Amino acid sequence: MNDSPIGIFDSGSGGLTVLDACRKLLPHENFVYVSDSRKGGWGSLPANQIALRACACVDKLSEYGCKAVVAACNTATESSICALRNDYELPFVGLEPALLPAVRAFPNGKITVICTPATSRQPKFKELLDKCKDARVAVRPQPKLASMIENGLHSLDSLRGEAERIVEEEKPDALVLGCTHYVFIRYIFESLLGAERVFDGNLGAARRLLAVLTERELLSAREESGSLTFDAI
Ligand code: DGL
């Protein structure tokens, strides 16, 4: 048993969608959320810069004595999770586009993955694509969508327009939201495609976190609700 907090980080607000999934599954845990919201926008950076920003987030989380860390960011996971696991003696849970569940549900359908340009370039993501060689998968990096969501959740009309454009151009049987920011507008994609055709990795990551904490006997013994702390690098 361990009452230390769980750390979660992202470039900005996208990881809040993951935090939400984790808190629903682990309501008695304390969480610390760290973002890079002063600089943000990791989706177009080279991998080495993303790794530096991710390390700065983990350093900040280490100050809180976190017992485990969730990289609530597909971009950071694809580019830096191996380095993070090497550099820190902490269990890490990453976020990966939920391509495998989408292929399982629509083995003969067209599956479109939307993600940041940085995610689409990473070898780790290419390994994931290799596992789905026999499926019809289209990868469509979105250079602007994460920053539109980060900066403009108030302008829902333009976000709806962007979602409609993607669905109209792709006409996918299943759509994989390969960036945690996109989960904020999941409901728009669901209204266009139907909930069963939209996939994200948040619940999978929350379940993985539960499994990791259970395996390592790191779950909190607390009976009351856990606390939430926010910080930034
Ligand atoms: N939320 C992040 C992801 O899941 C990154 C978005 C960004 O900083 O561009 O990839």
Short mmCIF file of C-alpha atoms and ligand atoms in Angstrom, two decimals:
data_model
loop_
_atom_site.label_atom_id
_atom_site.label_comp_id
_atom_site.label_asym_id
_atom_site.label_seq_id
_atom_site.Cartn_x
_atom_site.Cartn_y
_atom_site.Cartn_z
CA MET A 1 0.00 0.00 0.00
CA ASN A 2 1.26 3.48 -0.84
CA ASP A 3 -0.47 6.82 -0.35
CA SER A 4 1.88 8.87 -2.53
CA PRO A 5 0.25 10.62 -5.51
CA ILE A 6 0.11 9.47 -9.11
CA GLY A 7 1.64 11.91 -11.60
CA ILE A 8 0.06 12.73 -14.96
CA PHE A 9 1.54 15.01 -17.59
CA ASP A 10 0.81 16.40 -21.04
CA SER A 11 1.86 19.33 -23.19
CA GLY A 12 -1.32 21.13 -22.15
CA SER A 13 -4.92 20.29 -21.33
CA GLY A 14 -5.30 17.09 -23.41
CA GLY A 15 -4.16 14.91 -20.53
CA LEU A 16 -7.11 16.11 -18.45
CA THR A 17 -9.24 13.66 -20.46
CA VAL A 18 -6.91 10.88 -19.25
CA LEU A 19 -6.95 12.20 -15.69
CA ASP A 20 -10.73 11.97 -15.79
CA ALA A 21 -10.62 8.30 -16.88
CA CYS A 22 -8.00 7.48 -14.20
CA ARG A 23 -9.93 9.17 -11.40
CA LYS A 24 -13.11 7.28 -12.32
CA LEU A 25 -11.24 3.99 -11.98
CA LEU A 26 -9.10 5.00 -8.98
CA PRO A 27 -11.24 7.45 -6.98
CA HIS A 28 -9.21 7.07 -3.77
CA GLU A 29 -5.87 8.00 -5.30
CA ASN A 30 -4.29 11.46 -5.12
CA PHE A 31 -3.27 12.85 -8.51
CA VAL A 32 -0.83 15.59 -9.53
CA TYR A 33 -1.28 16.96 -13.06
CA VAL A 34 1.62 18.78 -14.68
CA SER A 35 1.38 20.51 -18.04
CA ASP A 36 3.70 22.44 -20.29
CA SER A 37 0.93 24.94 -20.97
CA ARG A 38 3.23 27.99 -20.98
CA LYS A 39 5.03 26.59 -24.04
CA GLY A 40 2.89 23.60 -25.03
CA GLY A 41 2.31 22.40 -28.57
CA TRP A 42 4.56 19.31 -28.74
CA GLY A 43 2.91 17.89 -31.84
CA SER A 44 5.23 19.59 -34.33
CA LEU A 45 8.49 19.38 -32.34
CA PRO A 46 11.38 17.01 -33.09
CA ALA A 47 11.56 13.94 -30.84
CA ASN A 48 14.58 15.15 -28.84
CA GLN A 49 12.81 18.36 -27.85
CA ILE A 50 9.66 16.49 -26.88
CA ALA A 51 11.81 14.20 -24.71
CA LEU A 52 13.34 17.23 -22.95
CA ARG A 53 9.91 18.73 -22.23
CA ALA A 54 8.61 15.35 -21.04
CA CYS A 55 11.64 14.96 -18.70
CA ALA A 56 10.98 18.43 -17.28
CA CYS A 57 7.39 17.34 -16.52
CA VAL A 58 8.59 14.14 -14.82
CA ASP A 59 11.18 16.11 -12.80
CA LYS A 60 8.37 18.36 -11.59
CA LEU A 61 6.21 15.33 -10.72
CA SER A 62 9.16 13.78 -8.85
CA GLU A 63 9.14 16.81 -6.54
CA TYR A 64 5.70 15.59 -5.37
CA GLY A 65 7.08 12.09 -4.67
CA CYS A 66 4.84 10.43 -7.26
CA LYS A 67 4.69 6.64 -7.09
CA ALA A 68 3.84 6.21 -10.79
CA VAL A 69 3.53 8.46 -13.82
CA VAL A 70 1.07 8.49 -16.71
CA ALA A 71 2.35 10.09 -19.91
CA ALA A 72 -1.11 11.34 -20.89
CA CYS A 73 0.09 12.26 -24.32
CA ASN A 74 0.44 10.06 -27.40
CA THR A 75 3.16 12.35 -28.78
CA ALA A 76 5.33 12.04 -25.65
CA THR A 77 4.69 8.31 -25.33
CA GLU A 78 5.66 7.54 -28.91
CA SER A 79 8.81 9.65 -28.79
CA SER A 80 10.04 9.37 -25.20
CA ILE A 81 8.52 6.61 -23.07
CA CYS A 82 11.50 4.26 -23.55
CA ALA A 83 13.94 7.00 -22.51
CA LEU A 84 11.76 7.91 -19.51
CA ARG A 85 11.68 4.26 -18.38
CA ASN A 86 15.47 4.19 -18.65
CA ASP A 87 16.10 7.45 -16.86
CA TYR A 88 13.70 7.24 -13.91
CA GLU A 89 13.05 4.48 -11.40
CA LEU A 90 9.32 4.91 -11.63
CA PRO A 91 6.60 2.85 -13.27
CA PHE A 92 5.30 4.65 -16.40
CA VAL A 93 2.03 4.14 -18.23
CA GLY A 94 1.83 5.59 -21.73
CA LEU A 95 -0.89 6.50 -24.18
CA GLU A 96 -0.97 4.82 -27.56
CA PRO A 97 -3.52 5.32 -30.36
CA ALA A 98 -6.24 2.67 -29.85
CA LEU A 99 -5.61 1.12 -33.24
CA LEU A 100 -5.64 -2.52 -32.11
CA PRO A 101 -9.15 -2.35 -30.58
CA ALA A 102 -10.39 -0.52 -33.72
CA VAL A 103 -8.95 -3.25 -35.99
CA ARG A 104 -10.48 -5.95 -33.77
CA ALA A 105 -13.90 -4.29 -34.03
CA PHE A 106 -13.69 -3.49 -37.80
CA PRO A 107 -11.28 -6.06 -39.27
CA ASN A 108 -12.41 -5.40 -42.86
CA GLY A 109 -13.20 -1.70 -42.55
CA LYS A 110 -11.29 1.47 -43.30
CA ILE A 111 -9.67 2.74 -40.11
CA THR A 112 -8.41 6.31 -39.97
CA VAL A 113 -5.97 7.37 -37.25
CA ILE A 114 -5.72 11.07 -36.56
CA CYS A 115 -2.71 12.15 -34.50
CA THR A 116 -0.06 14.86 -34.28
CA PRO A 117 2.62 15.03 -37.00
CA ALA A 118 5.25 14.10 -34.37
CA THR A 119 3.38 10.92 -33.38
CA SER A 120 3.06 9.85 -37.02
CA ARG A 121 6.86 10.03 -37.47
CA GLN A 122 7.91 7.91 -34.48
CA PRO A 123 9.37 4.40 -34.91
CA LYS A 124 7.25 3.19 -31.99
CA PHE A 125 4.10 4.24 -33.84
CA LYS A 126 5.39 2.52 -37.00
CA GLU A 127 5.78 -0.68 -34.95
CA LEU A 128 2.12 -0.36 -33.98
CA LEU A 129 1.15 0.05 -37.65
CA ASP A 130 3.21 -3.04 -38.50
CA LYS A 131 1.07 -5.07 -36.10
CA CYS A 132 -1.94 -4.12 -38.26
CA LYS A 133 -0.38 -4.80 -41.66
CA ASP A 134 -3.39 -6.72 -42.90
CA ALA A 135 -5.89 -3.99 -42.00
CA ARG A 136 -6.86 -0.94 -44.08
CA VAL A 137 -5.33 1.83 -41.99
CA ALA A 138 -4.97 5.47 -43.05
CA VAL A 139 -2.83 7.77 -40.89
CA ARG A 140 -3.81 11.43 -41.15
CA PRO A 141 -1.61 13.76 -39.09
CA GLN A 142 -3.42 16.92 -38.03
CA PRO A 143 -1.02 19.87 -37.72
CA LYS A 144 -3.54 22.24 -36.12
CA LEU A 145 -6.29 20.31 -34.37
CA ALA A 146 -4.60 19.95 -30.93
CA SER A 147 -3.75 23.66 -30.74
CA MET A 148 -7.25 24.60 -31.91
CA ILE A 149 -8.61 22.56 -29.00
CA GLU A 150 -6.01 23.87 -26.54
CA ASN A 151 -6.68 27.48 -27.43
CA GLY A 152 -10.21 27.47 -28.66
CA LEU A 153 -12.55 25.16 -26.84
CA HIS A 154 -14.84 28.21 -26.78
CA SER A 155 -15.12 28.25 -30.60
CA LEU A 156 -16.98 25.00 -30.95
CA ASP A 157 -18.29 25.90 -34.41
CA SER A 158 -14.81 25.82 -35.92
CA LEU A 159 -14.00 22.58 -34.10
CA ARG A 160 -17.20 21.01 -35.40
CA GLY A 161 -16.26 22.22 -38.89
CA GLU A 162 -12.83 20.60 -38.57
CA ALA A 163 -14.35 17.31 -37.36
CA GLU A 164 -16.85 17.36 -40.25
CA ARG A 165 -14.04 17.97 -42.75
CA ILE A 166 -12.06 14.97 -41.45
CA VAL A 167 -15.06 12.64 -41.50
CA GLU A 168 -16.19 13.87 -44.95
CA GLU A 169 -12.71 13.43 -46.46
CA GLU A 170 -12.02 10.05 -44.87
CA LYS A 171 -15.43 8.40 -44.65
CA PRO A 172 -13.90 5.92 -42.16
CA ASP A 173 -15.58 2.83 -40.73
CA ALA A 174 -13.68 3.58 -37.53
CA LEU A 175 -11.82 6.66 -36.34
CA VAL A 176 -8.95 6.47 -33.84
CA LEU A 177 -8.32 9.62 -31.80
CA GLY A 178 -4.53 9.40 -31.48
CA CYS A 179 -4.07 12.54 -29.37
CA THR A 180 -5.52 13.13 -25.93
CA HIS A 181 -6.65 16.64 -26.89
CA TYR A 182 -9.05 15.17 -29.47
CA VAL A 183 -10.97 13.35 -26.74
CA PHE A 184 -12.49 16.71 -25.73
CA ILE A 185 -14.37 16.67 -29.06
CA ARG A 186 -15.01 12.93 -29.13
CA TYR A 187 -18.73 13.65 -28.76
CA ILE A 188 -18.67 15.60 -32.06
CA PHE A 189 -17.07 12.66 -33.88
CA GLU A 190 -19.57 10.34 -32.20
CA SER A 191 -22.46 12.48 -33.45
CA LEU A 192 -21.07 12.16 -37.00
CA LEU A 193 -20.08 8.49 -36.98
CA GLY A 194 -21.81 6.77 -34.05
CA ALA A 195 -20.13 6.08 -30.70
CA GLU A 196 -19.14 2.53 -31.63
CA ARG A 197 -16.93 3.80 -34.47
CA VAL A 198 -14.81 6.19 -32.38
CA PHE A 199 -11.82 4.89 -30.38
CA ASP A 200 -9.43 6.47 -27.90
CA GLY A 201 -6.83 5.02 -25.53
CA ASN A 202 -7.91 6.67 -22.29
CA LEU A 203 -9.80 3.84 -20.63
CA GLY A 204 -7.07 1.40 -21.71
CA ALA A 205 -4.43 3.59 -20.06
CA ALA A 206 -6.48 3.90 -16.86
CA ARG A 207 -6.88 0.11 -16.72
CA ARG A 208 -3.16 -0.34 -17.31
CA LEU A 209 -2.44 2.08 -14.45
CA LEU A 210 -4.71 0.06 -12.15
CA ALA A 211 -2.93 -3.15 -13.20
CA VAL A 212 0.55 -1.66 -12.65
CA LEU A 213 -0.36 -0.32 -9.20
CA THR A 214 -1.97 -3.61 -8.23
CA GLU A 215 0.99 -5.71 -9.45
CA ARG A 216 3.44 -3.56 -7.50
CA GLU A 217 1.21 -3.27 -4.45
CA LEU A 218 1.18 0.50 -4.79
CA LEU A 219 -2.56 1.15 -4.43
CA SER A 220 -3.60 3.60 -1.76
CA ALA A 221 -5.33 2.34 1.36
CA ARG A 222 -7.26 5.63 1.59
CA GLU A 223 -11.04 5.31 1.92
CA GLU A 224 -11.96 8.93 1.24
CA SER A 225 -11.78 10.57 -2.22
CA GLY A 226 -8.32 11.40 -3.48
CA SER A 227 -7.08 14.95 -4.02
CA LEU A 228 -6.10 16.77 -7.20
CA THR A 229 -3.14 19.13 -7.59
CA PHE A 230 -2.25 21.11 -10.72
CA ASP A 231 1.14 22.47 -11.64
CA ALA A 232 3.11 23.49 -14.72
CA ILE A 233 6.72 23.49 -15.86
N1 DGL B 1 -2.07 15.78 -26.19
C1 DGL B 1 -0.95 15.38 -26.92
C2 DGL B 1 -1.06 14.01 -27.58
O1 DGL B 1 -1.77 13.17 -27.09
C3 DGL B 1 -0.11 16.40 -27.67
C4 DGL B 1 -0.74 17.55 -28.33
C5 DGL B 1 0.27 18.62 -28.73
O2 DGL B 1 0.96 19.12 -27.86
O3 DGL B 1 0.35 18.93 -29.92
O4 DGL B 1 -0.40 13.73 -28.54
#
